[in-house]
CSV table of C-alpha atoms and ligand atoms in Angstrom, one decimal:
chain,number,residue,atom,x,y,z
A,1026,MET,CA,80.3,-72.8,-37.4
A,1027,GLU,CA,83.1,-71.4,-35.2
A,1028,LYS,CA,86.1,-70.6,-37.4
A,1029,TYR,CA,88.7,-67.9,-37.8
A,1030,ARG,CA,89.2,-67.0,-34.2
A,1031,SER,CA,92.6,-65.6,-35.1
A,1032,PHE,CA,94.6,-64.2,-38.0
A,1033,ASP,CA,96.9,-67.2,-37.9
A,1034,GLU,CA,93.9,-69.4,-38.8
A,1035,ILE,CA,92.9,-67.1,-41.6
A,1036,GLN,CA,96.4,-67.0,-43.1
A,1037,PHE,CA,96.6,-70.8,-42.9
A,1038,ALA,CA,93.3,-71.1,-44.8
A,1039,LEU,CA,94.5,-68.6,-47.4
A,1040,LYS,CA,97.9,-70.3,-47.9
A,1041,ASN,CA,96.3,-73.7,-48.2
A,1042,GLY,CA,93.9,-72.4,-50.8
A,1043,GLU,CA,91.1,-73.5,-48.5
A,1044,SER,CA,89.6,-70.1,-48.7
A,1045,ASP,CA,89.9,-66.6,-50.2
A,1046,CYS,CA,89.2,-63.1,-48.9
A,1047,ARG,CA,85.8,-62.9,-50.5
A,1048,SER,CA,84.7,-66.1,-48.7
A,1049,ILE,CA,86.1,-64.9,-45.5
A,1050,VAL,CA,84.2,-61.6,-45.8
A,1051,LYS,CA,81.1,-63.5,-46.7
A,1052,TYR,CA,81.6,-65.7,-43.6
A,1053,TYR,CA,81.7,-62.7,-41.3
A,1054,LEU,CA,78.8,-61.0,-43.1
A,1055,GLN,CA,76.7,-64.1,-42.5
A,1056,ASN,CA,77.7,-64.0,-38.8
A,1057,ILE,CA,76.8,-60.4,-38.6
A,1058,GLN,CA,73.4,-61.1,-40.0
A,1059,THR,CA,72.7,-64.1,-37.7
A,1060,LYS,CA,73.7,-62.0,-34.7
A,1061,ALA,CA,72.1,-58.7,-35.8
A,1062,HIS,CA,70.1,-58.6,-32.5
A,1063,LEU,CA,73.4,-57.8,-30.6
A,1064,ASN,CA,73.3,-54.4,-32.3
A,1065,ALA,CA,77.1,-54.2,-32.5
A,1066,PHE,CA,77.3,-52.6,-35.9
A,1067,VAL,CA,75.6,-49.4,-36.8
A,1068,GLU,CA,76.5,-49.9,-40.4
A,1069,VAL,CA,77.9,-52.9,-42.4
A,1070,PHE,CA,80.0,-52.0,-45.4
A,1071,ALA,CA,79.0,-55.2,-47.2
A,1072,GLN,CA,79.5,-53.9,-50.7
A,1073,SER,CA,82.8,-52.1,-50.3
A,1074,ALA,CA,84.2,-55.0,-48.1
A,1075,LEU,CA,83.4,-57.5,-50.9
A,1076,GLU,CA,84.9,-55.2,-53.5
A,1077,ARG,CA,88.1,-54.8,-51.5
A,1078,ALA,CA,88.2,-58.5,-50.9
A,1079,ALA,CA,88.2,-59.2,-54.6
A,1080,LEU,CA,91.1,-56.7,-55.0
A,1081,VAL,CA,93.1,-58.3,-52.2
A,1082,ASP,CA,92.5,-61.8,-53.6
A,1083,GLU,CA,94.0,-60.5,-56.9
A,1084,LYS,CA,97.0,-59.1,-55.0
A,1085,ILE,CA,97.5,-62.5,-53.2
A,1086,SER,CA,97.5,-64.3,-56.5
A,1087,GLN,CA,100.1,-62.0,-57.7
A,1088,GLY,CA,102.2,-62.3,-54.6
A,1089,ILE,CA,102.0,-58.6,-53.8
A,1090,ALA,CA,99.5,-58.6,-50.9
A,1091,GLY,CA,100.2,-56.6,-47.7
A,1092,LYS,CA,100.8,-58.0,-44.2
A,1093,LEU,CA,97.1,-57.9,-43.2
A,1094,ALA,CA,95.6,-59.6,-46.3
A,1095,GLY,CA,92.6,-61.5,-44.9
A,1096,MET,CA,92.3,-59.5,-41.7
A,1097,ILE,CA,88.7,-58.3,-41.4
A,1098,VAL,CA,88.4,-55.2,-39.2
A,1099,GLY,CA,85.5,-53.4,-37.6
A,1100,ILE,CA,85.9,-49.7,-36.6
A,1101,LYS,CA,84.3,-47.8,-33.8
A,1102,ASP,CA,82.0,-45.1,-35.0
A,1103,VAL,CA,84.4,-42.4,-33.9
A,1104,LEU,CA,86.9,-43.0,-36.7
A,1105,ASN,CA,86.8,-41.4,-40.1
A,1106,TYR,CA,86.8,-43.5,-43.2
A,1107,GLU,CA,86.5,-41.5,-46.4
A,1108,GLY,CA,83.2,-41.7,-48.1
A,1109,HIS,CA,81.5,-43.5,-45.2
A,1110,PRO,CA,79.4,-41.9,-42.4
A,1111,SER,CA,81.0,-41.4,-39.0
A,1112,THR,CA,78.7,-40.2,-36.3
A,1113,ALA,CA,80.3,-40.9,-32.8
A,1114,GLY,CA,77.0,-42.6,-31.9
A,1115,SER,CA,75.3,-39.3,-31.9
A,1116,ASN,CA,72.3,-37.7,-33.5
A,1117,ILE,CA,74.3,-34.5,-33.9
A,1118,LEU,CA,76.5,-36.1,-36.6
A,1119,LYS,CA,73.8,-38.0,-38.4
A,1120,GLY,CA,74.3,-37.5,-42.1
A,1121,TYR,CA,78.0,-36.6,-41.8
A,1122,ILE,CA,80.1,-38.3,-44.4
A,1123,SER,CA,83.9,-38.5,-43.7
A,1124,GLN,CA,86.0,-36.5,-46.1
A,1125,PHE,CA,89.2,-38.3,-45.2
A,1126,THR,CA,90.4,-41.5,-43.5
A,1127,ALA,CA,91.9,-41.7,-40.0
A,1128,THR,CA,95.6,-42.4,-40.1
A,1129,ALA,CA,95.1,-45.6,-38.0
A,1130,VAL,CA,92.5,-46.9,-40.5
A,1131,GLN,CA,94.6,-45.9,-43.5
A,1132,ARG,CA,97.6,-47.8,-42.2
A,1133,LEU,CA,95.5,-50.9,-41.9
A,1134,LEU,CA,94.1,-50.4,-45.4
A,1135,ASN,CA,97.7,-49.9,-46.7
A,1136,GLU,CA,98.5,-53.4,-45.5
A,1137,ASP,CA,95.3,-54.8,-47.2
A,1138,ALA,CA,93.1,-55.2,-44.2
A,1139,ILE,CA,89.4,-55.0,-45.0
A,1140,VAL,CA,87.0,-52.7,-43.1
A,1141,ILE,CA,83.7,-54.5,-42.7
A,1142,GLY,CA,81.7,-51.8,-40.9
A,1143,ARG,CA,81.4,-49.3,-38.2
A,1144,LEU,CA,80.6,-50.2,-34.6
A,1145,ASN,CA,78.2,-48.9,-32.1
A,1146,CYS,CA,79.4,-47.0,-29.1
A,1147,ASP,CA,78.4,-44.6,-26.3
A,1148,GLU,CA,77.9,-41.1,-27.7
A,1149,PHE,CA,81.3,-39.4,-28.2
A,1150,GLY,CA,82.9,-42.2,-26.2
A,1151,MET,CA,81.1,-41.1,-23.0
A,1152,GLY,CA,79.9,-44.0,-21.0
A,1153,SER,CA,80.7,-47.4,-19.6
A,1154,SER,CA,77.8,-49.5,-20.7
A,1155,ASN,CA,76.9,-48.6,-24.3
A,1156,GLU,CA,73.5,-47.5,-23.1
A,1157,HIS,CA,74.2,-43.9,-24.3
A,1158,SER,CA,74.1,-44.4,-28.0
A,1159,ALA,CA,71.7,-42.8,-30.6
A,1160,TYR,CA,71.6,-46.2,-32.2
A,1161,GLY,CA,70.3,-48.0,-29.1
A,1162,LYS,CA,72.2,-50.3,-26.7
A,1163,VAL,CA,74.6,-53.1,-27.6
A,1164,TYR,CA,74.0,-56.5,-26.1
A,1165,GLN,CA,76.5,-58.7,-24.4
A,1166,GLU,CA,76.5,-62.0,-26.2
A,1167,LEU,CA,76.8,-64.2,-23.1
A,1168,ASP,CA,73.7,-62.7,-21.4
A,1169,LEU,CA,71.3,-60.4,-23.2
A,1170,THR,CA,70.2,-58.8,-19.9
A,1171,ARG,CA,73.7,-57.4,-19.3
A,1172,VAL,CA,75.8,-54.6,-20.7
A,1173,PRO,CA,78.8,-55.2,-22.9
A,1174,GLY,CA,80.7,-52.3,-21.3
A,1175,GLY,CA,81.5,-49.1,-23.0
A,1176,SER,CA,82.1,-46.9,-24.6
A,1177,SER,CA,83.5,-49.2,-27.3
A,1178,GLY,CA,80.8,-51.8,-26.6
A,1179,GLY,CA,80.2,-52.6,-30.3
A,1180,SER,CA,83.9,-53.1,-30.9
A,1181,ALA,CA,84.1,-55.5,-28.0
A,1182,VAL,CA,81.0,-57.5,-29.0
A,1183,ALA,CA,82.1,-57.7,-32.6
A,1184,VAL,CA,85.2,-59.6,-31.5
A,1185,GLN,CA,83.3,-61.6,-28.8
A,1186,ALA,CA,80.7,-62.8,-31.2
A,1187,ASN,CA,83.1,-63.3,-34.1
A,1188,LEU,CA,81.7,-60.7,-36.4
A,1189,CYS,CA,85.2,-59.6,-37.5
A,1190,THR,CA,88.8,-60.7,-36.7
A,1191,VAL,CA,89.8,-57.6,-34.8
A,1192,SER,CA,88.3,-54.2,-34.1
A,1193,LEU,CA,89.5,-50.7,-33.4
A,1194,GLY,CA,88.1,-48.7,-30.4
A,1195,SER,CA,89.1,-45.6,-28.6
A,1196,ASP,CA,90.1,-45.5,-24.9
A,1197,THR,CA,90.0,-42.2,-23.0
A,1198,GLY,CA,89.5,-43.6,-19.6
A,1199,GLY,CA,89.0,-47.4,-20.1
A,1200,SER,CA,86.7,-47.6,-23.1
A,1201,VAL,CA,88.7,-50.4,-24.7
A,1202,ARG,CA,89.9,-52.3,-21.6
A,1203,GLN,CA,86.5,-52.3,-19.7
A,1204,PRO,CA,84.4,-53.7,-22.5
A,1205,ALA,CA,87.2,-56.1,-23.3
A,1206,ALA,CA,87.0,-57.4,-19.7
A,1207,PHE,CA,83.2,-57.6,-19.8
A,1208,THR,CA,83.1,-59.6,-23.0
A,1209,GLY,CA,86.1,-61.9,-22.4
A,1210,VAL,CA,88.4,-60.6,-25.1
A,1211,VAL,CA,91.8,-58.9,-25.3
A,1212,GLY,CA,91.9,-55.1,-25.2
A,1213,MET,CA,94.8,-52.7,-25.4
A,1214,LYS,CA,95.2,-49.1,-24.7
A,1215,PRO,CA,98.6,-47.9,-26.0
A,1216,SER,CA,100.7,-45.1,-24.5
A,1217,TYR,CA,99.3,-41.7,-25.1
A,1218,SER,CA,100.6,-40.4,-28.5
A,1219,ARG,CA,101.7,-43.9,-29.7
A,1220,VAL,CA,99.0,-43.9,-32.3
A,1221,SER,CA,98.1,-40.8,-34.4
A,1222,ARG,CA,94.7,-39.3,-33.4
A,1223,TRP,CA,94.2,-37.8,-36.8
A,1224,GLY,CA,90.7,-38.7,-37.9
A,1225,LEU,CA,89.6,-39.8,-34.4
A,1226,ILE,CA,86.6,-37.7,-33.3
A,1227,ALA,CA,87.8,-36.0,-30.1
A,1228,TYR,CA,86.4,-36.5,-26.7
A,1229,ALA,CA,89.3,-35.4,-24.4
A,1230,SER,CA,92.4,-34.8,-26.5
A,1231,SER,CA,95.0,-35.1,-23.8
A,1232,PHE,CA,93.7,-38.6,-22.9
A,1233,ASP,CA,92.3,-40.0,-26.1
A,1234,THR,CA,94.0,-43.1,-27.6
A,1235,ILE,CA,93.0,-45.5,-30.3
A,1236,GLY,CA,93.1,-49.1,-29.0
A,1237,VAL,CA,92.6,-52.6,-30.3
A,1238,PHE,CA,90.3,-55.5,-29.5
A,1239,SER,CA,91.1,-59.1,-30.5
A,1240,SER,CA,90.7,-62.7,-29.5
A,1241,THR,CA,94.5,-63.2,-29.1
A,1242,VAL,CA,97.3,-61.1,-27.8
A,1243,LYS,CA,99.3,-61.8,-30.9
A,1244,ASP,CA,96.7,-60.3,-33.3
A,1245,ASN,CA,96.4,-57.3,-31.0
A,1246,ALA,CA,100.1,-56.8,-31.1
A,1247,LEU,CA,100.2,-57.1,-34.9
A,1248,ILE,CA,97.5,-54.4,-35.3
A,1249,LEU,CA,99.2,-52.0,-33.0
A,1250,GLU,CA,102.5,-52.5,-34.6
A,1251,ILE,CA,101.0,-51.4,-37.9
A,1252,ILE,CA,98.9,-48.4,-36.7
A,1253,ALA,CA,101.5,-47.0,-34.2
A,1254,GLY,CA,104.1,-44.5,-35.1
A,1255,TYR,CA,104.7,-40.8,-35.9
A,1256,ASP,CA,102.3,-39.1,-38.2
A,1257,GLU,CA,102.9,-35.6,-39.4
A,1258,LYS,CA,99.2,-34.9,-39.4
A,1259,ASP,CA,99.1,-35.2,-35.6
A,1260,SER,CA,101.8,-33.1,-34.0
A,1261,THR,CA,101.3,-34.9,-30.6
A,1262,SER,CA,102.1,-38.3,-32.1
A,1263,SER,CA,105.4,-39.8,-30.8
A,1264,LYS,CA,108.5,-40.3,-32.8
A,1265,GLU,CA,109.6,-43.1,-30.5
A,1266,GLU,CA,110.5,-46.2,-32.4
A,1267,VAL,CA,107.8,-48.8,-33.0
A,1268,LYS,CA,109.1,-52.2,-32.0
A,1269,PRO,CA,108.0,-55.5,-33.5
A,1270,TYR,CA,105.3,-56.0,-30.9
A,1271,SER,CA,104.0,-59.2,-32.5
A,1272,LYS,CA,107.2,-61.1,-31.9
A,1273,LEU,CA,106.2,-61.3,-28.3
A,1274,ASP,CA,109.7,-61.7,-27.1
A,1275,PHE,CA,109.4,-62.6,-23.4
A,1276,PRO,CA,112.8,-62.6,-21.8
A,1277,LYS,CA,113.2,-65.3,-19.2
A,1278,ARG,CA,114.6,-63.0,-16.5
A,1279,SER,CA,113.6,-61.9,-13.1
A,1280,LEU,CA,110.7,-59.6,-13.1
A,1281,LYS,CA,109.2,-57.4,-10.4
A,1282,ILE,CA,105.5,-57.0,-10.4
A,1283,ALA,CA,103.5,-54.6,-8.3
A,1284,VAL,CA,100.0,-55.2,-7.2
A,1285,LEU,CA,98.0,-52.1,-6.0
A,1286,LYS,CA,96.7,-52.8,-2.5
A,1287,GLU,CA,94.0,-50.2,-3.0
A,1288,ALA,CA,92.7,-52.1,-6.0
A,1289,LEU,CA,93.0,-55.6,-4.7
A,1290,HIS,CA,91.5,-54.9,-1.4
A,1291,ALA,CA,88.9,-52.3,-2.5
A,1292,PRO,CA,85.6,-52.9,-0.7
A,1293,ALA,CA,83.8,-52.4,-4.1
A,1294,LEU,CA,85.8,-55.3,-5.7
A,1295,GLN,CA,83.6,-58.3,-6.6
A,1296,PRO,CA,84.8,-61.3,-4.6
A,1297,GLU,CA,85.2,-63.6,-7.7
A,1298,ILE,CA,87.4,-61.0,-9.4
A,1299,LYS,CA,89.6,-60.8,-6.3
A,1300,ARG,CA,89.8,-64.6,-6.1
A,1301,ASN,CA,90.9,-65.0,-9.8
A,1302,THR,CA,93.4,-62.2,-9.5
A,1303,LEU,CA,94.9,-63.7,-6.4
A,1304,GLU,CA,95.1,-67.1,-8.2
A,1305,VAL,CA,97.2,-65.6,-11.0
A,1306,ILE,CA,99.4,-63.8,-8.5
A,1307,GLU,CA,100.1,-67.1,-6.7
A,1308,LYS,CA,101.0,-68.8,-10.0
A,1309,LEU,CA,103.4,-66.0,-10.9
A,1310,LYS,CA,105.0,-66.4,-7.5
A,1311,THR,CA,105.3,-70.2,-8.1
A,1312,GLU,CA,107.0,-69.4,-11.4
A,1313,GLY,CA,109.6,-67.5,-9.5
A,1314,TYR,CA,108.5,-63.9,-10.2
A,1315,GLU,CA,108.6,-61.3,-7.4
A,1316,VAL,CA,105.1,-60.0,-6.8
A,1317,GLN,CA,104.7,-57.3,-4.2
A,1318,GLU,CA,101.7,-55.5,-2.9
A,1319,VAL,CA,102.3,-51.8,-2.9
A,1320,ASP,CA,100.4,-48.8,-1.5
A,1321,PHE,CA,98.9,-46.2,-3.9
A,1322,PRO,CA,96.8,-44.1,-1.5
A,1323,GLN,CA,96.3,-41.5,-4.3
A,1324,LEU,CA,94.1,-44.0,-6.2
A,1325,LYS,CA,91.0,-42.3,-4.8
A,1326,TYR,CA,91.9,-39.0,-6.4
A,1327,VAL,CA,92.3,-40.5,-9.9
A,1328,LEU,CA,88.7,-40.7,-10.8
A,1329,PRO,CA,87.7,-37.1,-9.8
A,1330,THR,CA,90.8,-35.9,-11.6
A,1331,TYR,CA,89.8,-37.8,-14.7
A,1332,TYR,CA,86.2,-36.5,-14.7
A,1333,ILE,CA,87.2,-32.9,-14.1
A,1334,LEU,CA,89.8,-32.8,-16.9
A,1335,THR,CA,87.9,-34.9,-19.5
A,1336,THR,CA,84.7,-33.0,-19.1
A,1337,ALA,CA,86.6,-29.7,-19.4
A,1338,GLU,CA,88.3,-30.9,-22.6
A,1339,ALA,CA,85.1,-32.3,-23.9
A,1340,SER,CA,83.2,-29.0,-23.4
A,1341,ALA,CA,85.8,-27.3,-25.6
A,1342,ASN,CA,86.1,-30.1,-28.2
A,1343,LEU,CA,82.3,-30.4,-28.6
A,1344,ALA,CA,81.8,-26.7,-29.2
A,1345,ARG,CA,82.4,-27.3,-32.9
A,1346,PHE,CA,79.1,-29.2,-33.2
A,1347,ASP,CA,76.8,-26.1,-33.6
A,1348,GLY,CA,74.4,-27.0,-36.3
A,1349,VAL,CA,76.3,-25.0,-38.9
A,1350,LYS,CA,79.4,-27.0,-39.8
A,1351,TYR,CA,78.4,-30.6,-39.5
A,1352,GLY,CA,75.5,-33.0,-39.3
A,1353,TYR,CA,72.2,-32.1,-37.6
A,1354,ARG,CA,70.6,-28.7,-37.8
A,1355,SER,CA,67.5,-27.9,-35.9
A,1356,PRO,CA,64.6,-27.1,-38.3
A,1357,GLU,CA,62.9,-24.9,-35.7
A,1358,ALA,CA,65.3,-22.0,-35.4
A,1359,GLN,CA,64.3,-18.4,-36.1
A,1360,ASN,CA,67.7,-16.8,-35.7
A,1361,LEU,CA,71.4,-17.7,-35.2
A,1362,GLU,CA,71.3,-18.0,-31.5
A,1363,GLN,CA,68.3,-20.3,-31.6
A,1364,LEU,CA,70.0,-22.3,-34.3
A,1365,TYR,CA,72.9,-23.0,-32.0
A,1366,LYS,CA,70.8,-23.7,-29.0
A,1367,ASN,CA,68.2,-25.8,-30.6
A,1368,SER,CA,70.7,-27.8,-32.7
A,1369,ARG,CA,72.8,-28.6,-29.7
A,1370,SER,CA,69.9,-29.3,-27.3
A,1371,GLU,CA,68.2,-31.6,-29.8
A,1372,GLY,CA,71.3,-33.2,-31.3
A,1373,PHE,CA,73.2,-34.2,-28.1
A,1374,GLY,CA,72.1,-36.9,-25.8
A,1375,GLU,CA,71.6,-36.5,-22.0
A,1376,GLU,CA,75.0,-37.8,-20.9
A,1377,VAL,CA,76.9,-35.6,-23.4
A,1378,LYS,CA,75.0,-32.6,-22.3
A,1379,ARG,CA,75.7,-33.4,-18.6
A,1380,ARG,CA,79.4,-33.5,-19.4
A,1381,ILE,CA,79.5,-30.3,-21.4
A,1382,MET,CA,77.8,-28.5,-18.6
A,1383,LEU,CA,80.2,-30.0,-16.0
A,1384,GLY,CA,83.2,-29.1,-18.2
A,1385,THR,CA,81.9,-25.6,-18.8
A,1386,PHE,CA,81.5,-25.2,-15.0
A,1387,VAL,CA,85.0,-26.4,-14.1
A,1388,LEU,CA,86.4,-24.0,-16.7
A,1389,SER,CA,84.4,-21.0,-15.7
A,1390,ALA,CA,86.3,-18.0,-14.4
A,1391,SER,CA,85.2,-18.4,-10.7
A,1392,TYR,CA,85.9,-22.1,-10.5
A,1393,TYR,CA,88.9,-22.5,-12.9
A,1394,ASP,CA,91.6,-22.6,-10.2
A,1395,ALA,CA,89.5,-24.6,-7.7
A,1396,TYR,CA,88.8,-27.4,-10.1
A,1397,PHE,CA,90.7,-27.3,-13.4
A,1398,THR,CA,94.0,-26.0,-12.2
A,1399,LYS,CA,93.9,-28.2,-9.2
A,1400,ALA,CA,93.1,-31.3,-11.2
A,1401,GLN,CA,95.9,-30.6,-13.6
A,1402,LYS,CA,98.3,-30.5,-10.6
A,1403,VAL,CA,96.9,-33.7,-9.2
A,1404,ARG,CA,97.3,-35.3,-12.7
A,1405,ARG,CA,101.0,-34.4,-12.6
A,1406,ILE,CA,101.4,-36.0,-9.2
A,1407,ILE,CA,99.6,-39.2,-10.3
A,1408,ARG,CA,101.7,-39.4,-13.5
A,1409,ASP,CA,105.0,-39.0,-11.6
A,1410,LEU,CA,104.0,-41.5,-8.9
A,1411,THR,CA,102.9,-44.0,-11.5
A,1412,ALA,CA,106.0,-43.5,-13.6
A,1413,ASN,CA,108.2,-44.0,-10.5
A,1414,LEU,CA,106.4,-47.1,-9.6
A,1415,LEU,CA,106.9,-48.4,-13.1
A,1416,THR,CA,110.6,-47.7,-12.8
A,1417,ASP,CA,110.9,-49.7,-9.6
A,1418,PHE,CA,108.7,-52.5,-11.0
A,1419,ASP,CA,108.4,-53.9,-14.5
A,1420,TYR,CA,104.6,-54.2,-14.4
A,1421,LEU,CA,101.6,-53.2,-12.4
A,1422,LEU,CA,98.9,-55.8,-12.1
A,1423,LEU,CA,95.3,-55.1,-11.1
A,1424,PRO,CA,91.8,-56.2,-12.1
A,1425,THR,CA,90.5,-54.3,-15.1
A,1426,THR,CA,87.1,-53.6,-13.4
A,1427,PRO,CA,85.7,-53.7,-9.9
A,1428,THR,CA,82.7,-55.8,-11.2
A,1429,THR,CA,81.8,-58.0,-14.1
A,1430,ALA,CA,79.2,-56.9,-16.7
A,1431,PHE,CA,76.2,-55.4,-14.8
A,1432,LYS,CA,72.6,-55.5,-15.9
A,1433,PHE,CA,71.0,-52.9,-18.2
A,1434,GLY,CA,69.6,-50.0,-16.3
A,1435,GLU,CA,71.5,-50.9,-13.1
A,1436,HIS,CA,73.2,-47.5,-13.0
A,1437,GLY,CA,70.4,-45.8,-14.9
A,1438,GLY,CA,69.6,-43.0,-12.5
A,1439,ASP,CA,73.0,-42.6,-11.0
A,1440,PRO,CA,75.8,-41.2,-13.2
A,1441,VAL,CA,78.3,-41.4,-10.3
A,1442,ALA,CA,77.7,-45.1,-9.8
A,1443,MET,CA,78.5,-45.5,-13.5
A,1444,TYR,CA,81.7,-43.4,-13.2
A,1445,LEU,CA,82.8,-45.7,-10.4
A,1446,GLU,CA,83.0,-48.5,-13.0
A,1447,ASP,CA,86.2,-46.7,-14.3
A,1448,LEU,CA,88.0,-46.9,-11.0
A,1449,PHE,CA,90.8,-49.2,-12.1
A,1450,THR,CA,91.2,-48.1,-15.7
A,1451,VAL,CA,91.6,-44.3,-15.3
A,1452,GLN,CA,95.1,-44.5,-13.7
A,1453,ALA,CA,96.7,-45.5,-16.9
A,1454,SER,CA,94.7,-42.9,-18.8
A,1455,VAL,CA,95.6,-40.0,-16.4
A,1456,SER,CA,99.3,-41.2,-16.6
A,1457,GLY,CA,99.4,-41.8,-20.3
A,1458,VAL,CA,100.9,-45.3,-19.9
A,1459,PRO,CA,99.9,-48.4,-21.9
A,1460,ALA,CA,97.6,-51.0,-20.4
A,1461,LEU,CA,96.4,-54.3,-21.6
A,1462,SER,CA,93.3,-56.3,-20.4
A,1463,ILE,CA,93.3,-60.1,-20.9
A,1464,PRO,CA,90.5,-62.5,-19.9
A,1465,ASN,CA,90.9,-64.2,-16.5
A,1466,GLY,CA,88.2,-66.7,-16.1
A,1467,LYS,CA,84.5,-66.1,-15.2
A,1468,ASP,CA,82.4,-65.1,-12.2
A,1469,ASP,CA,79.8,-67.3,-10.6
A,1470,SER,CA,77.2,-66.1,-13.2
A,1471,GLY,CA,79.5,-67.0,-16.1
A,1472,MET,CA,80.5,-63.4,-16.8
A,1473,PRO,CA,84.1,-62.8,-18.0
A,1474,ILE,CA,86.7,-61.3,-15.7
A,1475,GLY,CA,89.5,-59.1,-16.9
A,1476,LEU,CA,93.1,-58.8,-15.7
A,1477,GLN,CA,94.9,-55.6,-16.4
A,1478,VAL,CA,98.6,-55.2,-16.8
A,1479,ILE,CA,100.2,-51.7,-17.0
A,1480,ALA,CA,103.8,-50.9,-18.1
A,1481,ASN,CA,105.7,-47.7,-18.4
A,1482,SER,CA,105.3,-45.4,-21.4
A,1483,PHE,CA,106.3,-46.9,-24.8
A,1484,LYS,CA,106.8,-50.3,-23.2
A,1485,GLU,CA,104.2,-51.9,-25.5
A,1486,ALA,CA,106.5,-54.6,-26.7
A,1487,GLU,CA,107.2,-55.7,-23.1
A,1488,LEU,CA,103.6,-55.4,-22.2
A,1489,TYR,CA,102.4,-57.6,-25.0
A,1490,ALA,CA,105.1,-60.2,-24.4
A,1491,PHE,CA,104.2,-60.4,-20.7
A,1492,GLY,CA,100.4,-60.4,-21.5
A,1493,HIS,CA,101.0,-63.3,-23.9
A,1494,TYR,CA,102.8,-65.2,-21.2
A,1495,LEU,CA,100.2,-64.3,-18.6
A,1496,SER,CA,97.5,-65.7,-20.8
A,1497,THR,CA,99.0,-69.1,-20.3
A,1498,LEU,CA,98.5,-68.7,-16.5
A,1499,THR,CA,95.1,-67.1,-16.4
A,1500,LEU,CA,91.9,-69.0,-16.1
A,1501,ASN,CA,89.8,-69.7,-19.1
B,762,LIG,N1,83.8,-44.6,-19.2
B,762,LIG,C1,84.7,-43.6,-19.3
B,762,LIG,C2,84.0,-42.3,-19.6
B,762,LIG,O1,82.8,-42.3,-19.6
B,762,LIG,C3,85.7,-43.9,-20.3
B,762,LIG,C4,85.3,-43.5,-21.7
B,762,LIG,C5,86.3,-43.7,-22.7
B,762,LIG,O2,87.4,-44.2,-22.4
B,762,LIG,N2,86.0,-43.2,-23.9
B,762,LIG,O3,84.5,-41.3,-19.7
């Protein structure tokens, strides 16, 4: 039975007395069980979710329930939730139990959302296919031979397959938007620093953001509105005002929209994605909006910049996993050095090790200036150019990904081919600006296509409003 595709539907059922939170949780638990083969969840919090549901039902009957009463949320396995394990999809954190709750999760709980489980992902958020997880791969519901995208593959499939109402993911270079595009759901990466990173297991701290998956733009906006905002526990979190995103106020005024030529005419772009993107552009023009193709020749530098800087940051962030403080400890070691070496060699997966080595290399004394310093300078240029473009134009429009969901193993032996999947998502990450992916029809094999809209920093309200409007023009 397909019900509860949106929070509006849940609230309607709760108000009418048609259902209560306990039944809603049971409904999702049933779905999770039926679709266990998708491997979206690494752990289901059945017991604690049902207990919380009973509490929320009690609050509803007293008229004191929070804004998210009835909202059932899945969280990516990179977010801490006190008393529950949190392992970043890695063997190195197996056995680690969170001592505290991430601010984003806490804010959802404060509004009476119910967390139903933790979701599978690429190890430490490193990957674009969810093939790099210690828990095995996640399956795309529409075609079990294809990837769901990554790294937040479990979070995307959980919404795609209706295993929860919304889910949290993290997006460092596309990990919310790319899997959202591959699975045909809505995915948002907010501005850098919009949501506190406290309690998020770090990958690359100057890029990491917590993002949201949902079936509708409105639910997505509602969740971001609640988790966004300053947090004294994360000194990088922004004090910028959080607007009522879920109002979706779309001013009927003239808008200028830029389309990146380098993306739209990229040789690597799958023809059906180009076709559907052009179709939306035509509709926007017909509606009277100014859509202009612009040059961004620097696009080719964005991906190398991203991979140099994120691997450098990752090599520093992941130094804390040494077999002493958290999780896995090698049983073989004879002395301290062996303990470090063995624990890290045995605990980390292949892709994570590759990135730690790459990051250590670009930070090494002889190569620091040639790679790390240079990449930081290029990042500044890209940020400035992107911000300027988003001053001249209201929005930037481009496909979310160059291809639709590819087959498992397709990029198996070639990490660079996998990195190329991030071609269109990393610009917003390098620049720190918000970006939203919405479904835009399907390709000839029936795989979903994503359309990405980017706005200037802290323009989430405008981005959601436009995204909501755009979803009336996109193909379904
Ligand atoms: N696929 C990109 C990477 O592997 C993005 C990952 C992410 O956003 N966490 O780095």
